[in-house]
CSV table of C-alpha atoms in Angstrom, one decimal:
chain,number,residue,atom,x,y,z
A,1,UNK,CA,-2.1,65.7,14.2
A,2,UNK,CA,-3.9,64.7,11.1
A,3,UNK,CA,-3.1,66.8,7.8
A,4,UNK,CA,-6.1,66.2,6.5
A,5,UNK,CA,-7.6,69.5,6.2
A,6,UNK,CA,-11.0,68.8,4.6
A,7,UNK,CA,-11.2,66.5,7.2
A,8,UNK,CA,-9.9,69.1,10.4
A,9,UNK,CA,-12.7,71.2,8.7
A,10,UNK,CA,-15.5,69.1,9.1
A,11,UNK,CA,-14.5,68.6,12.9
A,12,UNK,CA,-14.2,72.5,13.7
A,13,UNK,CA,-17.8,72.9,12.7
A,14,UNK,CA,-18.9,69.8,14.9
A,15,UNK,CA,-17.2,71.6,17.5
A,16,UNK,CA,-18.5,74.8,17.4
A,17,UNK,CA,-22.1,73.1,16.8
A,18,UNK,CA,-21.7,71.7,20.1
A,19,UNK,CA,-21.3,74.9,21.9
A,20,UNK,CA,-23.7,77.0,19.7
A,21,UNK,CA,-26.5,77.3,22.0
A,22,UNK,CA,-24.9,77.3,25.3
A,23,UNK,CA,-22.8,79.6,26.9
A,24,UNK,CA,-19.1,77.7,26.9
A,25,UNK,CA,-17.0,78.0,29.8
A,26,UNK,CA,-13.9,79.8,30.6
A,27,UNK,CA,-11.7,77.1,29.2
A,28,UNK,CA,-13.8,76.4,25.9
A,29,UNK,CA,-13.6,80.4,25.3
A,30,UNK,CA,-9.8,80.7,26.1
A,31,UNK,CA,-8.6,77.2,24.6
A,32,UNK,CA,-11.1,76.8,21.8
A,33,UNK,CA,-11.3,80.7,20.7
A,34,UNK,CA,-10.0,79.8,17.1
A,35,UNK,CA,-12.1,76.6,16.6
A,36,UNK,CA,-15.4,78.5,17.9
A,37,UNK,CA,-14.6,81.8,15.5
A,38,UNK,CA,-13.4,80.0,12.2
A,39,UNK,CA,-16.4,77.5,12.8
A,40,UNK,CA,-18.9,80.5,12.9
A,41,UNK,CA,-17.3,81.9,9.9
A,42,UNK,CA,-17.6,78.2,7.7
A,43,UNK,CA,-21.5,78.4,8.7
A,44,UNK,CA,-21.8,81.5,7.5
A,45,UNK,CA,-20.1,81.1,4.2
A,46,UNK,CA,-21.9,78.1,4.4
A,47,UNK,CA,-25.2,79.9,4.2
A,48,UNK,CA,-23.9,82.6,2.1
A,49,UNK,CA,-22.7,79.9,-0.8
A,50,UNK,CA,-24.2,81.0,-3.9
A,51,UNK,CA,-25.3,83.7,-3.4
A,52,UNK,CA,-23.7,87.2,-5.5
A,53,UNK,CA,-24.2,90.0,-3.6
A,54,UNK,CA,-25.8,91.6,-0.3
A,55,UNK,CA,-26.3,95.4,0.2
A,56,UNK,CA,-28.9,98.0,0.9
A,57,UNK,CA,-31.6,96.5,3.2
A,58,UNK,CA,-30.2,93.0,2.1
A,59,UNK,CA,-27.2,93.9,5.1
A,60,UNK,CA,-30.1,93.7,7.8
A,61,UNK,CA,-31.5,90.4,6.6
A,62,UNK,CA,-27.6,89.0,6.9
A,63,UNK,CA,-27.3,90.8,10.7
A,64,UNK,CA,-30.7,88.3,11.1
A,65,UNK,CA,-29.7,85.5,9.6
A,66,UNK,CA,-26.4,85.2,11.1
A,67,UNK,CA,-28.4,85.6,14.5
A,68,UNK,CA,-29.8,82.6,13.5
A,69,UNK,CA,-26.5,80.8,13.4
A,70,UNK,CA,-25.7,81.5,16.7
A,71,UNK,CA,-23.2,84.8,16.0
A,72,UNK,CA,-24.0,87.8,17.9
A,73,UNK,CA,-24.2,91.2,16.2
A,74,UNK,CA,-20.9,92.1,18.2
A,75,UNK,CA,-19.4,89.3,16.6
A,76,UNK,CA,-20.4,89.5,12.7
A,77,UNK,CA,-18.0,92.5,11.5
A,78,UNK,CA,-15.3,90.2,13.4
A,79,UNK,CA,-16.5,87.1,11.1
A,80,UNK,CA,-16.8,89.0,7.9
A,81,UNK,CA,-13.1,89.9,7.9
A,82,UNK,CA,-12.1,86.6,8.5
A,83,UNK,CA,-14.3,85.2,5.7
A,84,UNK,CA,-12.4,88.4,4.0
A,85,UNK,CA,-9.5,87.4,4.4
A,86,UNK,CA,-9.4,83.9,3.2
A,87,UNK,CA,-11.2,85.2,0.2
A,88,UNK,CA,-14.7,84.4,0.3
A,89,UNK,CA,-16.2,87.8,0.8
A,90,UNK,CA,-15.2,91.0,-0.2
A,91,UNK,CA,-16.5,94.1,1.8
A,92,UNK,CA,-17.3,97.1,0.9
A,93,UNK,CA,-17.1,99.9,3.6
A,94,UNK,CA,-18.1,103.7,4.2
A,95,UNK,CA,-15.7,103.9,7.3
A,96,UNK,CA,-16.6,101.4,9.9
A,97,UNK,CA,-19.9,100.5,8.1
A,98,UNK,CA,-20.4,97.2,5.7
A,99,UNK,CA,-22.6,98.7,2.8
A,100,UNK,CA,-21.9,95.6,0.7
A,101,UNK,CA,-21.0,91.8,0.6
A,102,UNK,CA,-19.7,90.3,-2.4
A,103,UNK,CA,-19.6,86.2,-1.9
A,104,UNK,CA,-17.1,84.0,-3.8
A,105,UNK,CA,-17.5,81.2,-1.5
A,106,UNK,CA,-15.8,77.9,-3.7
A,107,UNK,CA,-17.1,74.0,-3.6
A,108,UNK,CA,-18.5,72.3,-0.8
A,109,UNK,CA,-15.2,70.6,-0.8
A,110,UNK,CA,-12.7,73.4,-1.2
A,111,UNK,CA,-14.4,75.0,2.2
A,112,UNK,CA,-13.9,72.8,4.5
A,113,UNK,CA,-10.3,72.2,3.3
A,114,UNK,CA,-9.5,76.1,3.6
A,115,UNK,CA,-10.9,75.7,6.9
A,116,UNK,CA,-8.5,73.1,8.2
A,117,UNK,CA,-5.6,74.7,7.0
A,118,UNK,CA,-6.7,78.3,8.5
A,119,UNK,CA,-6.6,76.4,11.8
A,120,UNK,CA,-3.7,74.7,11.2
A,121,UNK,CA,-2.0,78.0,9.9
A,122,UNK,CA,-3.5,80.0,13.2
A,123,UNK,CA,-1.9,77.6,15.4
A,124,UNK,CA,-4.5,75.8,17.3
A,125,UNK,CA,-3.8,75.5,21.2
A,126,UNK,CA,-3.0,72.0,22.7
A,127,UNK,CA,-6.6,71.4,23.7
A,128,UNK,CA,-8.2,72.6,20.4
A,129,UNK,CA,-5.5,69.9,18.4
A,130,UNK,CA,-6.7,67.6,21.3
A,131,UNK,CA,-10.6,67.8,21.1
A,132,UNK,CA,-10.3,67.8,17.0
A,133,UNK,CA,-7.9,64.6,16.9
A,134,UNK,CA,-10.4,62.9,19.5
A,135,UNK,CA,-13.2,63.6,17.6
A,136,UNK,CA,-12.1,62.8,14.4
A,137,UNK,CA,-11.3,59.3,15.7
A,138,UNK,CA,-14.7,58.9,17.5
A,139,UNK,CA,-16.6,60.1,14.1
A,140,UNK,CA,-14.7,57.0,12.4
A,141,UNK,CA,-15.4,54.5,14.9
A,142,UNK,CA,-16.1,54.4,19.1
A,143,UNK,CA,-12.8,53.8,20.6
A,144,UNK,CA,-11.2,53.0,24.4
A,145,UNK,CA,-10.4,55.7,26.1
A,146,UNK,CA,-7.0,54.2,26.2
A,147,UNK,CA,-6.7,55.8,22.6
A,148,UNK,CA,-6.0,59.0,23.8
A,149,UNK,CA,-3.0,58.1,25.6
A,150,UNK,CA,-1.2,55.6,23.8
A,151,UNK,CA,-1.7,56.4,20.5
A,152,UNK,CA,-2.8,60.2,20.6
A,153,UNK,CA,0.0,61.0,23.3
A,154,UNK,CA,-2.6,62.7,25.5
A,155,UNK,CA,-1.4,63.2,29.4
A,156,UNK,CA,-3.7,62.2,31.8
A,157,UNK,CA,-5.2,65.4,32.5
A,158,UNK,CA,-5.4,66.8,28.8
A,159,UNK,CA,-7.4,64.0,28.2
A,160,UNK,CA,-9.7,64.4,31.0
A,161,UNK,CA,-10.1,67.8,29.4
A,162,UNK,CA,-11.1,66.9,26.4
A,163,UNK,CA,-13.4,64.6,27.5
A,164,UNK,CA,-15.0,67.2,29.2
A,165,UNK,CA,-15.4,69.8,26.8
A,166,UNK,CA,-16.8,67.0,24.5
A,167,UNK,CA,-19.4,66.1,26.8
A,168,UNK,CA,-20.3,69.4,27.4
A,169,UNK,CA,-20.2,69.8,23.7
A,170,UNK,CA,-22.0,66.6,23.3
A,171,UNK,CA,-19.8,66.0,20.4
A,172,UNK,CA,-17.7,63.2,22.4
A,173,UNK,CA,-19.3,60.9,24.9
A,174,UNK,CA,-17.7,58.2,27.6
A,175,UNK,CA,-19.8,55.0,28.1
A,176,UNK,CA,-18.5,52.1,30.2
A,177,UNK,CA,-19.4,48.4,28.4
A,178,UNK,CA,-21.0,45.6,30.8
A,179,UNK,CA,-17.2,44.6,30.5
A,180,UNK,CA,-15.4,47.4,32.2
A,181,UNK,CA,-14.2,48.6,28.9
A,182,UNK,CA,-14.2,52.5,29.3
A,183,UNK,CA,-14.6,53.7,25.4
A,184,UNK,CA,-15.4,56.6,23.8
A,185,UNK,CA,-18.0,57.3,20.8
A,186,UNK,CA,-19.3,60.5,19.6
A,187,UNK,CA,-23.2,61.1,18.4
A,188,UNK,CA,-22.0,62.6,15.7
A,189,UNK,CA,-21.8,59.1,14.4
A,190,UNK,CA,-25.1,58.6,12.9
A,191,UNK,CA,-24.8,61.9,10.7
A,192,UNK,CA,-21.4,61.5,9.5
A,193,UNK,CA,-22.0,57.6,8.7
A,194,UNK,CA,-25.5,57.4,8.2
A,195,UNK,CA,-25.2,53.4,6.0
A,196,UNK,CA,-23.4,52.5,8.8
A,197,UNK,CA,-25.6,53.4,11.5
A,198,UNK,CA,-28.1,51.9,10.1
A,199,UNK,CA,-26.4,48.5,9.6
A,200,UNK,CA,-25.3,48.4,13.2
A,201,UNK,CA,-29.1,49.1,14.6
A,202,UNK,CA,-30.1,46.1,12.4
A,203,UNK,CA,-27.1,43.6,13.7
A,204,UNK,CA,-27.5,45.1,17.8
A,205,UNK,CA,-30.4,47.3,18.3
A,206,UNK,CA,-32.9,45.3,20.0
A,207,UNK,CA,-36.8,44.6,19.2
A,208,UNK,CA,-37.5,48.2,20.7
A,209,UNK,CA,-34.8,50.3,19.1
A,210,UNK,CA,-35.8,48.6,15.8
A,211,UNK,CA,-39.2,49.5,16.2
A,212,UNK,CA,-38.3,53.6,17.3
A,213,UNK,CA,-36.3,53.3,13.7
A,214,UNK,CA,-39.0,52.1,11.7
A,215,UNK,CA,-41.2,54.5,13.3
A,216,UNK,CA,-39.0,57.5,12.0
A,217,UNK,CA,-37.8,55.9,9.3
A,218,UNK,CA,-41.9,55.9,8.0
A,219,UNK,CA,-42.5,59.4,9.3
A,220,UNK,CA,-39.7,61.5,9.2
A,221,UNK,CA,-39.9,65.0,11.3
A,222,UNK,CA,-42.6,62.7,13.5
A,223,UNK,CA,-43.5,64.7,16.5
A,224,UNK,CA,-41.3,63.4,19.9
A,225,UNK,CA,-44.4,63.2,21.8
A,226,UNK,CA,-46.6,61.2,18.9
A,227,UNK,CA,-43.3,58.2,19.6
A,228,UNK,CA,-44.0,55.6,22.3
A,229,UNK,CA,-41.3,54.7,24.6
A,230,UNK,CA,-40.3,58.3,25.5
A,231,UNK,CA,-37.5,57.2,28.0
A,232,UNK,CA,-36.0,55.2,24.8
A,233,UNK,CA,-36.8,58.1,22.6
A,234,UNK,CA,-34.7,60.4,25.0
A,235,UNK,CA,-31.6,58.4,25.0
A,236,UNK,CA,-31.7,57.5,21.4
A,237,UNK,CA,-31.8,61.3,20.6
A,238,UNK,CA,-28.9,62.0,23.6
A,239,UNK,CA,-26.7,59.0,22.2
A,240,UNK,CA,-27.3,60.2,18.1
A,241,UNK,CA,-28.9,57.7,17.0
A,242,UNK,CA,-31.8,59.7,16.1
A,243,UNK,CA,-32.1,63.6,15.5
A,244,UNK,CA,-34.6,65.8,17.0
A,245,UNK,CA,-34.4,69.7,15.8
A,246,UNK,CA,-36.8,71.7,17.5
A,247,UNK,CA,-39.9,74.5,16.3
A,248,UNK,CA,-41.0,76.7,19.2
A,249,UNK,CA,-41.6,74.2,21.8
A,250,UNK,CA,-41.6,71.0,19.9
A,251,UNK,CA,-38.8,68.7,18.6
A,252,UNK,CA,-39.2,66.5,15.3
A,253,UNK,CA,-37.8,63.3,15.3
A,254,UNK,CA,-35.3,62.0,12.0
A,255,UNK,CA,-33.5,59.1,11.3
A,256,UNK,CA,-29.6,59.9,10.0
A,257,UNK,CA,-30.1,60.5,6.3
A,258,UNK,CA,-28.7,58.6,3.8
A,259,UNK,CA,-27.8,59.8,-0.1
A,260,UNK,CA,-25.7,63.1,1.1
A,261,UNK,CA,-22.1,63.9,1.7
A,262,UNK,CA,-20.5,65.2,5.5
A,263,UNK,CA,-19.9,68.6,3.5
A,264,UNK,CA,-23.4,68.7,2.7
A,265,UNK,CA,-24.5,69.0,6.7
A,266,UNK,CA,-25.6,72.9,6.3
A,267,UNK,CA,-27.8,71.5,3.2
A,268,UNK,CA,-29.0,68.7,5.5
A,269,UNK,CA,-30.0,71.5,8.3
A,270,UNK,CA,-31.3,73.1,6.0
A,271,UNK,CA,-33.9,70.9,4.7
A,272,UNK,CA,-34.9,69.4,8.4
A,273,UNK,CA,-35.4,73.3,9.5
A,274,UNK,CA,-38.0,73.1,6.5
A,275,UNK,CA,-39.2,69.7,7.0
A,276,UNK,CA,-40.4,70.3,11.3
A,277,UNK,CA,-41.6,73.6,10.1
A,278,UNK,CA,-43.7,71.4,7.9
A,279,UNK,CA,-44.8,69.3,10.4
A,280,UNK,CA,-44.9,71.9,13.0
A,281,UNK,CA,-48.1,73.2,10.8
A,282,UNK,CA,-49.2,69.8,9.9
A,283,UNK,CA,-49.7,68.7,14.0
A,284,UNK,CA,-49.9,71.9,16.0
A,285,UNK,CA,-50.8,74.8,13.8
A,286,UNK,CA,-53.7,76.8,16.3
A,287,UNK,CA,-55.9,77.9,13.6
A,288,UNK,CA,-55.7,75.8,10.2
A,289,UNK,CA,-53.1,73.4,10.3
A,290,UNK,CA,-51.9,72.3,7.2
A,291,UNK,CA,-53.5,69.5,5.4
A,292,UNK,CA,-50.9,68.7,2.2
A,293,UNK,CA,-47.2,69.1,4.1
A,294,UNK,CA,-45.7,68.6,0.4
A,295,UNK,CA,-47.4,72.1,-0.9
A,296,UNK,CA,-45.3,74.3,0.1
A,297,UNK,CA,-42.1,72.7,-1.0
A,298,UNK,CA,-43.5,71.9,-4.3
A,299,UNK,CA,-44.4,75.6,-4.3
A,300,UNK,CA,-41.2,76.9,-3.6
A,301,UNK,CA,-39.5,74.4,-6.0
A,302,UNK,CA,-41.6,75.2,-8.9
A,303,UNK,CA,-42.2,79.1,-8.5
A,304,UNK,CA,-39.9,80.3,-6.4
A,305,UNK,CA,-42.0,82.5,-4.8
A,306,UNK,CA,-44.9,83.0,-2.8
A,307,UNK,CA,-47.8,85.2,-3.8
A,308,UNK,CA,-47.1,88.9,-2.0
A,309,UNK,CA,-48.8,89.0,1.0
A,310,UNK,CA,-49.6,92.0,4.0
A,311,UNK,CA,-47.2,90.4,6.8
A,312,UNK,CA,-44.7,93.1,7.8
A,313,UNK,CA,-40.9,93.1,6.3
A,314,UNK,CA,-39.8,92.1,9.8
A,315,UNK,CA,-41.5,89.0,9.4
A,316,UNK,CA,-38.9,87.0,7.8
A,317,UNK,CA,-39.6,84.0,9.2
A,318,UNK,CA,-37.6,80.5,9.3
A,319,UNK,CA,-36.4,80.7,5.4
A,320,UNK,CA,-35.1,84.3,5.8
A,321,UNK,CA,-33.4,82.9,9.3
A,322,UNK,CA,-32.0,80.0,7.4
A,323,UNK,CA,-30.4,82.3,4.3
A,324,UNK,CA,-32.9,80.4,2.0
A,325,UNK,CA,-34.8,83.4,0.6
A,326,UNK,CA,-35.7,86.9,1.3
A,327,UNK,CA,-38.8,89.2,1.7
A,328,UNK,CA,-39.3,91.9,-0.8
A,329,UNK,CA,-41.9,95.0,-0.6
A,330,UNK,CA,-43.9,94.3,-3.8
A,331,UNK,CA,-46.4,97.6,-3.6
A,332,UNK,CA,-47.9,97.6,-0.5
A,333,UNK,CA,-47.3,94.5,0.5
A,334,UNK,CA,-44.7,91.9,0.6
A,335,UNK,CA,-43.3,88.9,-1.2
A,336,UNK,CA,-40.9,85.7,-0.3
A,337,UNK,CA,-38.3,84.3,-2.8
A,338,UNK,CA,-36.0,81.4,-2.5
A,339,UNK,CA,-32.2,82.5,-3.3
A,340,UNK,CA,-32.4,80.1,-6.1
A,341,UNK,CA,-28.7,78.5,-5.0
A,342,UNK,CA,-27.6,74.9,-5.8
A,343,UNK,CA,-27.7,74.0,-2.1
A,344,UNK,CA,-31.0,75.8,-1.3
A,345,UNK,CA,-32.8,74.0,-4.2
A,346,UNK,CA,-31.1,70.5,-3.0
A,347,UNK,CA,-32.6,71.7,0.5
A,348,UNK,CA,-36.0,72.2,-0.6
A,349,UNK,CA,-35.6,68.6,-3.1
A,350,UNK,CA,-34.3,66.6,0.3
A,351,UNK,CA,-36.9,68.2,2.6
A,352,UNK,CA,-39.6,67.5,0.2
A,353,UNK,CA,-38.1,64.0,0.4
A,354,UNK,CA,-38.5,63.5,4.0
A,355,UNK,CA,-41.8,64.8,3.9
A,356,UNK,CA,-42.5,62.4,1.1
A,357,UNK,CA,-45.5,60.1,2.3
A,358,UNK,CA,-47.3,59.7,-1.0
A,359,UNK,CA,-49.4,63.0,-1.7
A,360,UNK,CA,-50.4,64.0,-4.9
A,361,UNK,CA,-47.1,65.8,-6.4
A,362,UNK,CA,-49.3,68.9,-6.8
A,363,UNK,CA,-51.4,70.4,-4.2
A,364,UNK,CA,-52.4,73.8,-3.7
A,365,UNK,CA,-50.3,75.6,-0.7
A,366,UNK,CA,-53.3,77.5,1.1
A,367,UNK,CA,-52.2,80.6,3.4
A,368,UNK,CA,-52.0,78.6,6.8
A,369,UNK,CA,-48.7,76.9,5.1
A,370,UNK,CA,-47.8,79.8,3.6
A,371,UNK,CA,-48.2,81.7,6.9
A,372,UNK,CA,-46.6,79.2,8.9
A,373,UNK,CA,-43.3,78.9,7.1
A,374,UNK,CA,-43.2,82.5,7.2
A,375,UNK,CA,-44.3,83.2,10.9
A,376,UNK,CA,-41.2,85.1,13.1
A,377,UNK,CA,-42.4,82.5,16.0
A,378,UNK,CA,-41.7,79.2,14.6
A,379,UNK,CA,-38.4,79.5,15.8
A,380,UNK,CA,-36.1,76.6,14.9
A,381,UNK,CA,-33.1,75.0,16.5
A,382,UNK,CA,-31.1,72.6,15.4
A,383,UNK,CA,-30.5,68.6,16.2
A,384,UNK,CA,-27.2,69.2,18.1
A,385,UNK,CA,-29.0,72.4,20.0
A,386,UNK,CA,-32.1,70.1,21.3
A,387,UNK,CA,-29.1,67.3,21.9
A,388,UNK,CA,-27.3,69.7,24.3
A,389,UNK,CA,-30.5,70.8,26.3
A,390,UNK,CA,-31.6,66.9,27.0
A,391,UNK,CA,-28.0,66.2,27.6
A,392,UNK,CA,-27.5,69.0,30.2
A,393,UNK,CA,-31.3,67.3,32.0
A,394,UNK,CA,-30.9,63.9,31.6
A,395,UNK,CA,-29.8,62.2,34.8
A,396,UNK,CA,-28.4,58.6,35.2
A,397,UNK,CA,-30.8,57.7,37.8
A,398,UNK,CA,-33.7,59.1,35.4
A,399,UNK,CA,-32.7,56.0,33.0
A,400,UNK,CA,-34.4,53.0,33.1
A,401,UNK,CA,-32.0,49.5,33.0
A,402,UNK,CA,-34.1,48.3,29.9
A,403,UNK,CA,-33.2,51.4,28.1
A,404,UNK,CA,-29.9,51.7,29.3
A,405,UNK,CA,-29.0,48.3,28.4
A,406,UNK,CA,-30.5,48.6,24.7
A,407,UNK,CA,-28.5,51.6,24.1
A,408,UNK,CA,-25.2,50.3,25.2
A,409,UNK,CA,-25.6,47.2,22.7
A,410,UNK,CA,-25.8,49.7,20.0
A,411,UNK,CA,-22.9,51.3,21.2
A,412,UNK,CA,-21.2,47.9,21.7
A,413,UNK,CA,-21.9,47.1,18.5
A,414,UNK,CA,-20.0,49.9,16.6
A,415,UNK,CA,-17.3,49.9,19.4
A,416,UNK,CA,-16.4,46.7,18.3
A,417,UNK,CA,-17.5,46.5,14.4
């Protein structure tokens, strides 16, 4: 087992990505109960990174957000104490009751190496040392599924195991090449080496995965259904080559991003929750849909705030959800302000980026924008979330040769660069 704990740390939140949305069977609650709890507890702190303090009302905004992150309300008062206990919270109680949350979270760096070694010190079951050793092979490079035999000492059936958990995970997946070769690659690929993704595409993908690329590449957060090809679009989104979070009944279609770390994923999220917000407004938006998708960033980047406004407190909306701001009674109404944090402002800076198509810098944010990054109903879920809900209804038969066979080059192509 690797002891490369900033490395075991990034894996443990692929992991418990994988399973976020879904309810995980017996054997991914009973083997993987450490990798699933300390990979909720690194997305929080995650979140929570920068910030000081939460109390008073602030508790019930944390309850939401961490909703938001997949952790029931059951489960937060368990997470808390575990962030308390490797020292990046410290609670304050009136008996059973959390009144207040001080954060010392550390670097991007130092929290995915505490991480690792909290795992490692837990003792992680056979399976859980398994799926994280498989996994941190596929992010580097596809493999043959021999790999887990000869050289990660797998017996037949653990490996079948952990095959299966990734698949149902979608953080590892088995492809057979035209060859026979059984290997193993993981869609995390594109994320976690975004340069090299792209190189391979260029050297393999063929004239119509070149042309999807481009596509997204010139509109990032381009609505799924606006993308010809929709049987390609499918795959490529089920294989990793390209990401599609969703907004309500939507899903917004991204390239891998280049320019940002594998510790700087939650930042990433961040700003592609923003971004198909953004374009959610910009393409489906019932009443006035918004026509300068910069505005609001610039808005938020330069003031911080919004202008207070009559929606109800409970109206948080996607930034609350996301631990990016808060909503504060200002008289009788209410006002939004971003948790001016490193990472949030690097969120808003890369999402601004993505939505970058040439606009005038400065544009006035009207209240349909406003309104819409706001609204309670423009629920968002992430890449991997929308990745496990086309994985669990795509069906072989449903895939057409062409597609299939443009795929598996790509694959081929980083199996055997």
């Amino acid at each position: 087992m690797s002891t490369d704990h900033y490395a075991v740390g990034l894996r443990v939140l692929d992991i418990e990505h994988g399973f976020r949305a879904i309810a995980p069977e017996p054997i991914v609650e009973g083997e993987l109960a450490n990798t699933l709890l300390l990979g909720k507890a690194l997305n929080l702190g995650l979140h929570l990174r920068g910030l000081n303090v939460i109390q008073g009302n602030e508790i019930k905004g944390l309850k939401y957000a961490a909703a938001g992150l997949g952790i029931k309300s059951a489960e937060l008062t368990t997470i808390l104490r575990e962030l308390q206990e490797i020292e990046w919270v410290r609670l304050k109680e009136t008996g059973t009751k959390i009144d207040r949350v001080e954060i010392v979270v550390p670097t991007l760096h130092d929290v995915f190496d505490v991480i690792g070694r909290r795992w490692q010190d837990i003792g992680p079951t056979e399976i859980e040392q398994a799926a994280v050793a498989a996994l941190s092979e596929a992010v580097v490079h596809p493999f043959n599924s021999r790999v887990l035999r000869k050289e990660l000492g797998m017996d037949p059936q653990l490996a079948r195991q952990v095959l299966d958990i990734g698949d149902a995970g979608t953080f590892l997946k088995e492809h057979r090449l035209a060859d026979g070769q059984q290997i193993v690659y993981s869609p995390v690929f594109g994320d976690a080496n975004p340069e090299k993704a792209y190189e391979i595409v260029e050297k393999y993908g063929d004239a119509t995965i070149k042309q999807l690329i481009e596509t997204v590449r010139a509109t990032q957060g381009i609505p799924e259904e606006n993308v010809s090809n929709k049987g390609l679009v499918r795959e490529a989104i089920v294989s990793g080559l390209i990401l599609a979070p969703g907004v309500k009944d939507k899903r917004f279609v991204f390239t891998p991003h280049r320019g940002l770390e594998q510790k700087e994923s939650v930042i990433l999220d961040k700003a592609r929750a923003i971004a198909s917000c953004v374009r959610y407004g910009e393409h489906f938006a019932e009443i006035t849909k918004i026509a300068h998708p910069k505005a609001i960033i610039d808005a938020l980047l330069t003031k911080k705030t919004l202008k207070p406004h009559s929606e109800h407190l409970e109206q948080y909306g996607l930034l609350v959800k996301k631990g990016i701001g808060r909503v504060e009674q200002v008289g009788s109404r209410w006002q939004f302000s971003i948790h001016d944090t490193e990472d949030n402002m690097k969120a808003l800076k890369v999402a601004r980026d993505l939505l970058d198509t040439g606009d005038a810098v400065h544009q006035q944010m009207d209240d349909a924008a406003r309104a819409l990054i706001l609204n309670p109903s423009a629920t968002y879920s992430t890449p991997v979330t929308e990745r496990v809900k086309m994985s669990r209804n795509v069906k072989i038969k449903d895939v057409d040769a062409q597609t299939a066979k443009a795929i598996s080059a790509v694959i081929r192509g980083a199996y055997d660069g």
